[in-house]
Tab-separated table of C-alpha atoms and ligand atoms in Angstrom:
chain	number	residue	atom	x	y	z
A	43	MET	CA	8.556	33.076	-4.895
A	44	PRO	CA	9.384	29.173	-4.911
A	45	ASP	CA	6.425	26.957	-3.815
A	46	LYS	CA	7.249	25.836	-0.232
A	47	SER	CA	4.360	23.565	-0.063
A	48	ILE	CA	5.103	20.116	1.470
A	49	TYR	CA	2.817	17.298	0.203
A	50	VAL	CA	2.401	13.933	2.077
A	51	THR	CA	4.700	12.438	-0.363
A	52	GLN	CA	6.869	13.270	-3.385
A	53	PRO	CA	7.699	10.586	-6.190
A	54	GLN	CA	11.102	9.497	-6.488
A	55	LEU	CA	12.887	9.829	-9.774
A	56	PRO	CA	16.056	8.120	-10.851
A	57	PRO	CA	18.773	10.109	-12.549
A	58	LEU	CA	17.678	10.829	-16.124
A	59	GLY	CA	21.017	9.296	-17.321
A	60	ASP	CA	20.042	5.973	-15.821
A	61	LEU	CA	16.904	5.760	-17.755
A	62	ILE	CA	18.231	6.858	-21.190
A	63	PRO	CA	20.048	3.596	-22.240
A	64	TYR	CA	16.701	1.539	-21.614
A	65	LEU	CA	14.726	4.097	-23.622
A	66	GLU	CA	17.277	3.701	-26.539
A	67	ASP	CA	16.708	0.093	-26.506
A	68	ILE	CA	13.029	0.489	-26.677
A	69	TRP	CA	13.620	2.974	-29.594
A	70	ASP	CA	15.762	0.342	-31.453
A	71	THR	CA	13.570	-2.580	-30.841
A	72	LYS	CA	10.185	-0.872	-31.178
A	73	ILE	CA	8.830	-3.302	-28.520
A	74	LEU	CA	6.578	-1.113	-26.428
A	75	THR	CA	4.593	-3.502	-24.432
A	76	ASN	CA	3.105	-6.997	-24.088
A	77	ALA	CA	5.784	-8.576	-21.806
A	78	GLY	CA	8.847	-7.398	-23.813
A	79	PRO	CA	12.448	-7.776	-22.805
A	80	ILE	CA	12.652	-4.886	-20.353
A	81	HIS	CA	9.367	-6.041	-18.699
A	82	GLU	CA	11.132	-9.432	-18.144
A	83	GLN	CA	14.299	-7.973	-16.775
A	84	LEU	CA	12.252	-5.864	-14.120
A	85	GLU	CA	10.460	-9.056	-13.138
A	86	GLN	CA	13.754	-11.017	-12.661
A	87	ALA	CA	15.455	-7.915	-10.885
A	88	LEU	CA	12.339	-7.581	-8.549
A	89	CYS	CA	12.499	-11.377	-7.730
A	90	ASP	CA	16.111	-10.982	-6.736
A	91	TYR	CA	15.719	-7.677	-4.852
A	92	LEU	CA	12.630	-8.818	-2.870
A	93	GLY	CA	13.717	-12.400	-2.571
A	94	VAL	CA	10.517	-13.858	-3.850
A	95	GLU	CA	9.774	-16.784	-6.171
A	96	HIS	CA	7.590	-15.136	-8.893
A	97	VAL	CA	6.556	-11.419	-9.878
A	98	ALA	CA	3.969	-10.726	-12.389
A	99	LEU	CA	4.051	-7.087	-13.264
A	100	CYS	CA	0.599	-5.314	-13.609
A	101	ALA	CA	-0.678	-1.941	-14.946
A	102	ASN	CA	-1.331	-0.760	-11.413
A	103	GLY	CA	-2.097	-2.252	-7.936
A	104	SER	CA	-5.774	-2.064	-8.443
A	105	ILE	CA	-5.704	-4.202	-11.442
A	106	ALA	CA	-3.427	-6.625	-9.789
A	107	LEU	CA	-5.910	-7.072	-6.981
A	108	MET	CA	-8.648	-7.995	-9.538
A	109	VAL	CA	-6.416	-10.222	-11.517
A	110	ALA	CA	-5.397	-11.957	-8.181
A	111	LEU	CA	-9.001	-12.561	-7.422
A	112	GLU	CA	-9.790	-13.808	-10.755
A	113	ALA	CA	-6.869	-16.125	-10.844
A	114	LEU	CA	-7.836	-17.786	-7.607
A	115	GLY	CA	-11.421	-18.154	-8.783
A	116	VAL	CA	-12.760	-16.170	-5.745
A	117	LYS	CA	-16.623	-15.825	-5.973
A	118	GLY	CA	-18.522	-15.014	-2.903
A	119	GLU	CA	-17.751	-13.119	0.349
A	120	VAL	CA	-14.287	-11.750	0.897
A	121	ILE	CA	-13.176	-10.915	4.458
A	122	THR	CA	-11.257	-7.651	4.458
A	123	THR	CA	-10.422	-4.511	6.288
A	124	PRO	CA	-12.249	-1.241	6.197
A	125	TYR	CA	-9.165	0.550	7.011
A	126	THR	CA	-7.453	0.994	3.700
A	127	PHE	CA	-7.533	2.806	0.405
A	128	VAL	CA	-10.719	2.202	-1.442
A	129	ALA	CA	-8.978	0.208	-4.186
A	130	THR	CA	-9.018	-2.922	-1.832
A	131	THR	CA	-12.711	-2.877	-1.306
A	132	ASN	CA	-13.617	-1.745	-4.981
A	133	ALA	CA	-11.541	-4.502	-6.314
A	134	ILE	CA	-13.462	-7.249	-4.333
A	135	GLN	CA	-16.718	-5.640	-5.447
A	136	TRP	CA	-15.737	-5.143	-9.165
A	137	CYS	CA	-15.010	-8.836	-9.271
A	138	GLY	CA	-18.516	-9.699	-8.327
A	139	ASN	CA	-17.658	-10.472	-4.800
A	140	THR	CA	-19.161	-8.909	-1.448
A	141	PRO	CA	-16.805	-7.265	0.937
A	142	VAL	CA	-17.096	-8.423	4.555
A	143	PHE	CA	-15.649	-6.070	6.963
A	144	VAL	CA	-13.774	-7.143	10.105
A	145	ASP	CA	-12.297	-4.824	12.530
A	146	ILE	CA	-8.601	-4.250	13.108
A	147	ASN	CA	-6.133	-4.572	15.640
A	148	PRO	CA	-5.057	-1.258	17.246
A	149	ARG	CA	-1.416	-2.579	17.548
A	150	THR	CA	-0.941	-3.359	13.826
A	151	PHE	CA	-3.777	-1.339	12.126
A	152	ASN	CA	-4.384	-4.656	10.347
A	153	LEU	CA	-7.257	-7.135	10.340
A	154	ASP	CA	-7.742	-8.546	13.852
A	155	PRO	CA	-7.252	-12.438	13.514
A	156	ASN	CA	-9.315	-12.871	16.692
A	157	LYS	CA	-12.273	-11.417	14.881
A	158	ILE	CA	-12.087	-13.188	11.427
A	159	GLU	CA	-13.482	-16.483	12.296
A	160	ALA	CA	-16.917	-15.162	13.426
A	161	ALA	CA	-17.263	-13.702	9.806
A	162	ILE	CA	-16.697	-16.990	8.122
A	163	ASN	CA	-19.759	-18.819	6.724
A	164	GLU	CA	-20.600	-21.097	3.900
A	165	HIS	CA	-20.435	-17.912	1.364
A	166	THR	CA	-16.857	-16.928	2.374
A	167	ALA	CA	-14.560	-17.361	-0.581
A	168	ALA	CA	-11.306	-15.608	0.373
A	169	ILE	CA	-9.620	-13.340	2.922
A	170	MET	CA	-7.902	-10.170	1.711
A	171	PRO	CA	-5.959	-8.352	4.545
A	172	VAL	CA	-3.895	-5.198	3.959
A	173	HIS	CA	-0.393	-4.691	5.370
A	174	CYS	CA	-1.317	-1.230	6.228
A	175	TYR	CA	1.657	1.408	6.133
A	176	GLY	CA	3.895	-1.533	5.159
A	177	ALA	CA	3.660	-3.191	8.766
A	178	PRO	CA	2.895	-6.952	8.485
A	179	CYS	CA	-0.437	-8.503	9.446
A	180	ASP	CA	-0.576	-11.301	11.980
A	181	VAL	CA	0.198	-13.700	9.206
A	182	GLU	CA	0.512	-16.940	11.164
A	183	GLU	CA	-2.822	-16.514	12.839
A	184	ILE	CA	-4.426	-15.533	9.494
A	185	GLN	CA	-3.008	-18.604	7.696
A	186	GLU	CA	-4.072	-20.897	10.516
A	187	ILE	CA	-7.630	-19.867	10.134
A	188	ALA	CA	-7.604	-19.776	6.370
A	189	SER	CA	-6.049	-23.284	6.148
A	190	ARG	CA	-8.669	-24.591	8.683
A	191	HIS	CA	-11.336	-23.196	6.470
A	192	GLY	CA	-9.671	-23.963	3.117
A	193	LEU	CA	-9.728	-20.272	2.093
A	194	PRO	CA	-7.208	-18.342	0.041
A	195	VAL	CA	-5.435	-15.400	1.389
A	196	ILE	CA	-4.614	-12.551	-0.902
A	197	TYR	CA	-2.436	-9.920	0.813
A	198	ASP	CA	-3.028	-6.256	-0.409
A	199	ALA	CA	0.719	-5.376	0.091
A	200	ALA	CA	0.455	-2.148	-1.828
A	201	HIS	CA	2.400	-0.401	0.943
A	202	ALA	CA	4.867	-3.290	1.716
A	203	PHE	CA	7.580	-3.183	-0.832
A	204	ALA	CA	10.858	-4.344	0.752
A	205	ALA	CA	9.458	-4.803	4.174
A	206	GLN	CA	10.745	-7.869	5.950
A	207	ASP	CA	9.978	-10.161	8.926
A	208	ASN	CA	12.289	-12.759	10.493
A	209	GLY	CA	11.783	-15.050	7.392
A	210	GLY	CA	12.441	-12.471	4.688
A	211	SER	CA	10.030	-10.639	2.518
A	212	ILE	CA	6.559	-10.316	3.960
A	213	LEU	CA	5.345	-10.637	0.219
A	214	ARG	CA	5.882	-14.545	0.715
A	215	HIS	CA	2.872	-14.933	2.766
A	216	GLY	CA	-0.572	-16.025	1.800
A	217	ASP	CA	-1.456	-17.481	-1.822
A	218	MET	CA	-0.554	-14.143	-3.426
A	219	SER	CA	0.488	-10.535	-2.387
A	220	ILE	CA	-0.084	-7.508	-4.659
A	221	LEU	CA	2.128	-4.417	-4.752
A	222	SER	CA	1.303	-0.947	-5.997
A	223	PHE	CA	4.041	0.861	-8.025
A	224	HIS	CA	2.163	4.196	-8.095
A	225	ALA	CA	4.049	7.403	-8.242
A	226	THR	CA	3.459	7.967	-4.481
A	227	LYS	CA	4.833	4.559	-3.593
A	228	ILE	CA	8.321	3.755	-2.247
A	229	PHE	CA	9.098	1.993	-5.507
A	230	ASN	CA	7.242	3.509	-8.519
A	231	THR	CA	6.852	3.108	-12.273
A	232	PHE	CA	4.653	6.244	-12.561
A	233	GLU	CA	1.618	3.692	-12.582
A	234	GLY	CA	2.273	0.117	-11.974
A	235	GLY	CA	1.849	-2.854	-9.667
A	236	ALA	CA	2.696	-6.615	-9.346
A	237	ILE	CA	1.356	-9.907	-8.137
A	238	ILE	CA	3.850	-12.104	-6.112
A	239	CYS	CA	3.090	-15.828	-5.910
A	240	ASN	CA	5.042	-19.019	-5.128
A	241	ASP	CA	3.529	-21.246	-7.740
A	242	SER	CA	4.562	-21.368	-11.295
A	243	LYS	CA	1.289	-22.767	-12.655
A	244	MET	CA	-0.595	-19.942	-10.935
A	245	LEU	CA	1.913	-17.384	-12.376
A	246	GLU	CA	1.074	-18.704	-15.846
A	247	ARG	CA	-2.617	-18.214	-15.117
A	248	ILE	CA	-1.987	-14.627	-13.847
A	249	ASN	CA	-0.015	-13.839	-16.979
A	250	ARG	CA	-2.953	-15.152	-19.180
A	251	ILE	CA	-5.593	-13.193	-17.319
A	252	LYS	CA	-3.525	-9.848	-17.395
A	253	ASN	CA	-3.287	-10.462	-21.233
A	254	HIS	CA	-7.037	-10.843	-22.089
A	255	GLY	CA	-7.050	-14.553	-21.391
A	256	PHE	CA	-4.836	-15.523	-24.319
A	257	SER	CA	-2.903	-18.839	-23.731
A	258	ASP	CA	-1.624	-18.655	-27.325
A	259	GLU	CA	-2.335	-16.593	-30.567
A	260	MET	CA	-5.518	-18.165	-31.229
A	261	THR	CA	-6.807	-19.425	-27.852
A	262	VAL	CA	-8.818	-17.787	-25.133
A	263	ASN	CA	-10.215	-20.163	-22.615
A	264	GLN	CA	-10.888	-17.610	-19.791
A	265	ILE	CA	-11.982	-14.211	-19.048
A	266	GLY	CA	-9.024	-11.566	-19.046
A	267	ILE	CA	-8.184	-7.996	-19.072
A	268	ASN	CA	-5.496	-5.667	-20.308
A	269	GLY	CA	-3.372	-5.584	-17.115
A	270	LYS	CA	0.049	-5.307	-18.519
A	271	LEU	CA	2.992	-2.925	-17.763
A	272	SER	CA	4.518	-1.072	-20.664
A	273	GLU	CA	8.175	-1.214	-21.539
A	274	VAL	CA	8.815	2.497	-20.716
A	275	ALA	CA	7.313	1.904	-17.249
A	276	ALA	CA	9.392	-1.093	-16.768
A	277	ALA	CA	12.504	0.711	-17.820
A	278	PHE	CA	11.672	3.463	-15.288
A	279	GLY	CA	11.516	0.708	-12.589
A	280	LEU	CA	14.840	-0.839	-13.667
A	281	ALA	CA	16.372	2.685	-13.408
A	282	LEU	CA	15.035	3.415	-10.015
A	283	LEU	CA	15.556	0.078	-8.367
A	284	PRO	CA	19.323	0.400	-7.594
A	285	HIS	CA	18.353	3.845	-5.631
A	286	ILE	CA	15.657	2.214	-3.396
A	287	ASP	CA	18.033	1.207	-0.478
A	288	SER	CA	19.236	4.653	-0.166
A	289	SER	CA	15.790	6.153	-0.275
A	290	ILE	CA	14.608	3.754	2.441
A	291	ALA	CA	17.503	4.857	4.598
A	292	SER	CA	16.664	8.526	4.068
A	293	ARG	CA	13.022	7.812	5.043
A	294	LYS	CA	14.424	6.177	8.082
A	295	ASN	CA	16.382	9.178	9.174
A	296	SER	CA	13.316	11.458	8.738
A	297	ASP	CA	11.103	8.826	10.712
A	298	ALA	CA	13.754	9.004	13.616
A	299	VAL	CA	13.496	12.890	13.472
A	300	TYR	CA	9.775	12.846	13.820
A	301	ARG	CA	9.735	10.300	16.524
A	302	LYS	CA	12.336	12.319	18.551
A	303	SER	CA	10.852	15.757	18.135
A	304	LEU	CA	7.173	14.579	18.700
A	305	LYS	CA	7.904	12.302	21.614
A	306	PRO	CA	7.346	15.001	24.348
A	307	ILE	CA	4.158	16.015	22.959
A	308	SER	CA	1.217	14.709	24.866
A	309	GLY	CA	-1.760	13.519	22.715
A	310	ILE	CA	0.377	12.970	19.580
A	311	LYS	CA	1.205	9.158	19.503
A	312	CYS	CA	3.644	7.822	17.050
A	313	ILE	CA	3.007	4.268	15.885
A	314	PRO	CA	5.837	2.149	17.573
A	315	LEU	CA	8.313	0.347	15.188
A	316	VAL	CA	8.596	-3.412	15.722
A	317	ASP	CA	12.027	-4.742	16.508
A	318	THR	CA	11.661	-7.927	14.496
A	319	ILE	CA	10.566	-6.127	11.411
A	320	ILE	CA	12.700	-4.531	8.729
A	321	HIS	CA	10.446	-1.524	8.128
A	322	ASN	CA	10.219	0.381	4.820
A	323	TYR	CA	9.147	3.657	6.327
A	324	SER	CA	6.504	4.089	3.744
A	325	TYR	CA	4.247	6.407	5.754
A	326	PHE	CA	4.555	8.369	9.024
A	327	PRO	CA	1.141	7.902	10.736
A	328	VAL	CA	0.378	9.581	14.047
A	329	LEU	CA	-2.699	9.495	16.274
A	330	VAL	CA	-4.031	12.712	17.531
A	331	GLU	CA	-5.438	11.719	20.805
A	332	ASN	CA	-7.951	13.524	23.284
A	333	ASP	CA	-5.182	15.090	25.310
A	334	TYR	CA	-3.780	17.143	22.385
A	335	PRO	CA	-5.337	20.709	22.356
A	336	LEU	CA	-6.501	20.345	18.841
A	337	THR	CA	-8.710	17.617	17.202
A	338	ARG	CA	-7.207	15.668	14.337
A	339	ASP	CA	-9.045	17.709	11.807
A	340	GLU	CA	-8.162	20.926	13.351
A	341	LEU	CA	-4.374	19.993	13.235
A	342	TYR	CA	-4.998	18.895	9.655
A	343	GLU	CA	-6.356	22.320	8.746
A	344	VAL	CA	-3.509	24.270	10.624
A	345	LEU	CA	-0.967	22.378	8.723
A	346	ARG	CA	-2.839	22.984	5.483
A	347	GLY	CA	-2.791	26.566	6.341
A	348	ALA	CA	0.889	26.558	6.439
A	349	GLY	CA	1.145	24.759	3.221
A	350	ILE	CA	1.760	21.305	4.718
A	351	TYR	CA	-0.482	18.682	3.076
A	352	ALA	CA	-0.614	15.872	5.499
A	353	ARG	CA	-3.346	13.323	4.681
A	354	ARG	CA	-5.943	11.270	6.763
A	355	TYR	CA	-5.015	7.848	5.437
A	356	PHE	CA	-7.509	6.052	6.048
A	357	TYR	CA	-10.427	8.317	6.751
A	358	PRO	CA	-13.302	7.750	6.056
A	359	LEU	CA	-13.182	3.893	6.148
A	360	THR	CA	-14.134	2.253	3.003
A	361	SER	CA	-17.031	0.784	4.796
A	362	GLU	CA	-18.494	4.344	5.173
A	363	PHE	CA	-18.660	4.972	1.480
A	364	PRO	CA	-22.194	4.988	-0.070
A	365	MET	CA	-21.595	1.719	-1.969
A	366	TYR	CA	-20.633	-0.154	1.126
A	367	LYS	CA	-22.284	1.332	4.046
A	368	THR	CA	-25.555	-0.620	3.884
A	369	LEU	CA	-23.761	-3.846	4.303
A	370	PRO	CA	-24.345	-5.429	7.575
A	371	SER	CA	-20.569	-5.774	8.298
A	372	ALA	CA	-20.178	-1.941	7.589
A	373	ALA	CA	-22.028	-1.015	10.812
A	374	ALA	CA	-19.798	1.126	13.107
A	375	LEU	CA	-20.665	-1.086	15.925
A	376	ASN	CA	-19.004	-3.884	14.117
A	377	LEU	CA	-15.867	-1.842	13.440
A	378	PRO	CA	-15.099	0.137	16.783
A	379	ILE	CA	-11.408	0.182	16.531
A	380	ALA	CA	-11.153	1.135	12.959
A	381	THR	CA	-13.654	3.789	13.326
A	382	LYS	CA	-11.916	5.392	16.258
A	383	LEU	CA	-8.390	5.117	14.704
A	384	SER	CA	-9.681	6.489	11.414
A	385	GLN	CA	-10.906	9.548	13.374
A	386	GLN	CA	-7.466	10.067	15.046
A	387	ILE	CA	-5.099	9.339	12.265
A	388	ILE	CA	-3.047	11.780	10.277
A	389	CYS	CA	-0.101	10.827	8.052
A	390	LEU	CA	2.664	13.303	8.103
A	391	PRO	CA	4.795	13.985	4.955
A	392	LEU	CA	7.599	11.593	4.284
A	393	PHE	CA	9.604	11.113	1.255
A	394	PRO	CA	13.330	10.466	0.521
A	395	ASP	CA	14.492	13.944	-0.262
A	396	MET	CA	12.914	15.574	2.743
A	397	THR	CA	15.101	18.201	4.292
A	398	ASN	CA	15.813	19.123	7.926
A	399	GLU	CA	14.073	22.436	7.196
A	400	GLN	CA	10.779	20.664	6.005
A	401	LEU	CA	10.815	18.339	9.020
A	402	SER	CA	11.389	21.324	11.426
A	403	ARG	CA	8.600	23.385	9.871
A	404	ILE	CA	6.258	20.402	10.338
A	405	THR	CA	7.172	19.411	13.817
A	406	THR	CA	7.351	23.064	15.077
A	407	ILE	CA	3.618	23.583	14.173
A	408	ILE	CA	2.846	20.394	15.917
A	409	ILE	CA	4.815	21.205	18.890
A	410	ASP	CA	3.704	24.771	19.245
A	411	ASN	CA	0.071	23.752	19.032
A	412	GLY	CA	0.710	20.950	21.603
A	413	LEU	CA	1.909	23.529	24.070
A	414	ARG	CA	-1.016	25.926	23.590
A	415	ASN	CA	-2.813	24.998	26.872
A	416	SER	CA	0.276	24.442	28.996
B	1624	LIG	N1	-4.263	-0.956	-1.950
B	1624	LIG	C1	-3.847	-0.044	-1.073
B	1624	LIG	C2	-3.808	-0.471	0.239
B	1624	LIG	C3	-3.445	1.154	-1.517
B	1624	LIG	O1	-2.989	2.181	-0.733
B	1624	LIG	C4	-3.386	1.396	-2.935
B	1624	LIG	C5	-3.151	2.816	-3.413
B	1624	LIG	C6	-4.032	0.527	-3.730
B	1624	LIG	C7	-4.386	-0.783	-3.273
B	1624	LIG	C8	-4.123	0.559	-5.279
B	1624	LIG	O2	-2.858	0.833	-5.947
B	1624	LIG	P1	-2.876	1.634	-7.343
B	1624	LIG	O3	-4.050	1.132	-8.028
B	1624	LIG	O4	-3.020	3.167	-7.063
B	1624	LIG	O5	-1.299	1.214	-7.843
B	1624	LIG	C9	-2.719	7.784	-3.424
B	1624	LIG	C10	-2.413	6.958	-4.592
B	1624	LIG	O6	-3.074	7.307	-5.896
B	1624	LIG	C11	-2.853	5.335	-4.407
B	1624	LIG	O7	-1.934	4.836	-5.209
B	1624	LIG	C12	-2.451	4.999	-3.066
B	1624	LIG	N2	-3.011	3.712	-2.672
B	1624	LIG	C13	-3.125	5.959	-1.910
B	1624	LIG	C14	-2.838	5.637	-0.539
B	1624	LIG	O8	-2.615	7.358	-2.217
B	1624	LIG	P2	-4.348	9.892	-3.369
B	1624	LIG	O9	-5.812	10.076	-3.948
B	1624	LIG	O10	-4.082	10.179	-1.867
B	1624	LIG	O11	-3.185	10.569	-4.292
B	1624	LIG	P3	-2.910	12.130	-4.543
B	1624	LIG	O12	-3.052	12.316	-6.048
B	1624	LIG	O13	-3.868	12.915	-3.906
B	1624	LIG	O14	-1.341	12.117	-4.181
B	1624	LIG	C15	-0.980	12.334	-2.875
B	1624	LIG	C16	0.113	13.388	-2.827
B	1624	LIG	O15	1.258	12.872	-3.600
B	1624	LIG	C17	-0.311	14.636	-3.553
B	1624	LIG	O16	-0.799	15.536	-2.694
B	1624	LIG	C18	1.005	15.164	-4.151
B	1624	LIG	C19	1.824	13.966	-4.358
B	1624	LIG	N3	1.953	13.508	-5.688
B	1624	LIG	C20	1.148	12.723	-6.391
B	1624	LIG	C21	1.237	12.288	-7.517
B	1624	LIG	C22	0.115	11.362	-8.259
B	1624	LIG	C23	3.004	14.012	-6.510
B	1624	LIG	O17	3.905	14.808	-5.856
B	1624	LIG	N4	3.282	13.464	-7.718
B	1624	LIG	C24	2.284	12.847	-8.403
B	1624	LIG	O18	2.552	12.366	-9.495
B	1624	LIG	O19	-4.076	8.303	-3.618
């Protein structure tokens, strides 16, 4: 019997034939890594596609976050959101900093700018917001606060590939943005990531740090790491990039089907799209509120029982993990909105090749359970 399971996402692959010519080049040149020609081509292709100044490819999004922190010389407290994948918080701590959690805005699911300033003190070294689900933070307010206090802003834009606001790519905001090209992301290179920045001197610094700190064959003047993307991964990215617009269009169709089907169901709240944003439809989060007959966790289990593997992104909050829960800013009282939303959230499956039959299987379960008490 074919496996009818539906996972929260499914990686997108380019047609194999599109990849082969790049692999033949790699086999001919035997250049496998260390910023080779295909790596360079992908950086340029991404600058053009995303409309950004500089792209530095990295081994993954987590290393990109660490390299970004190191490149900006961040040492101290870093203001961030607990409503994220643990990589954001771990990167801050891994680089010798202390995360300081600030609550989120219930409209954006992102850092609430009105609460940032109260967390700033003489130890604050940076702000690391996340464009959660690819929807932009309140970038202007955040920049205004950061500029006033002389703080760099590093956006964790792991979810924000191809998302745009009125001025273009949302990756242009802040001092740097980082992307994840993990298999589960809109644009993937199996594993991979990137740092976006607007400053060519900073780009050089990033490129040194991701290559062990080498500035030439003999010179290492700073700490570095192996954060490079291989030529095969870059080749995969080049083969996939031309297919991303159609995959976002397909995600958008599934998003519309979900919204239409779930609209009449009380207690299931789809997160509204914003008119001024070109969304990338990277996730389909819904809130399971009190007037739905099942709790979020009950719905999660019912879906699992039917072979539908929705995910509770992001529950628990990263502030609830044992490494962070004793920090003063991790107290639930400091994070009431994030705590509440993390208990209600469920991300339904969304990926480019979703069929109407799959969408209908998922929505039927949610609708049928929603009608249980009526
Ligand atoms: N910042 C933020 C805000 C992030 O969300 C992330 C990563 C990062 C930073 C760090 O970027 P990376 O260092 O990862 O580049 C997944 C991903 O591993 C992770 O990249 C992502 N965020 C996070 C939100 O989701 P898991 O633990 O949920 O993945 P997993 O393995 O359970 O996969 C989810 C589903 O996807 C599976 O049920 C099946 C499907 N899948 C997965 C893989 C890996 C496939 O069909 N094929 C696959 O190869 O973390």
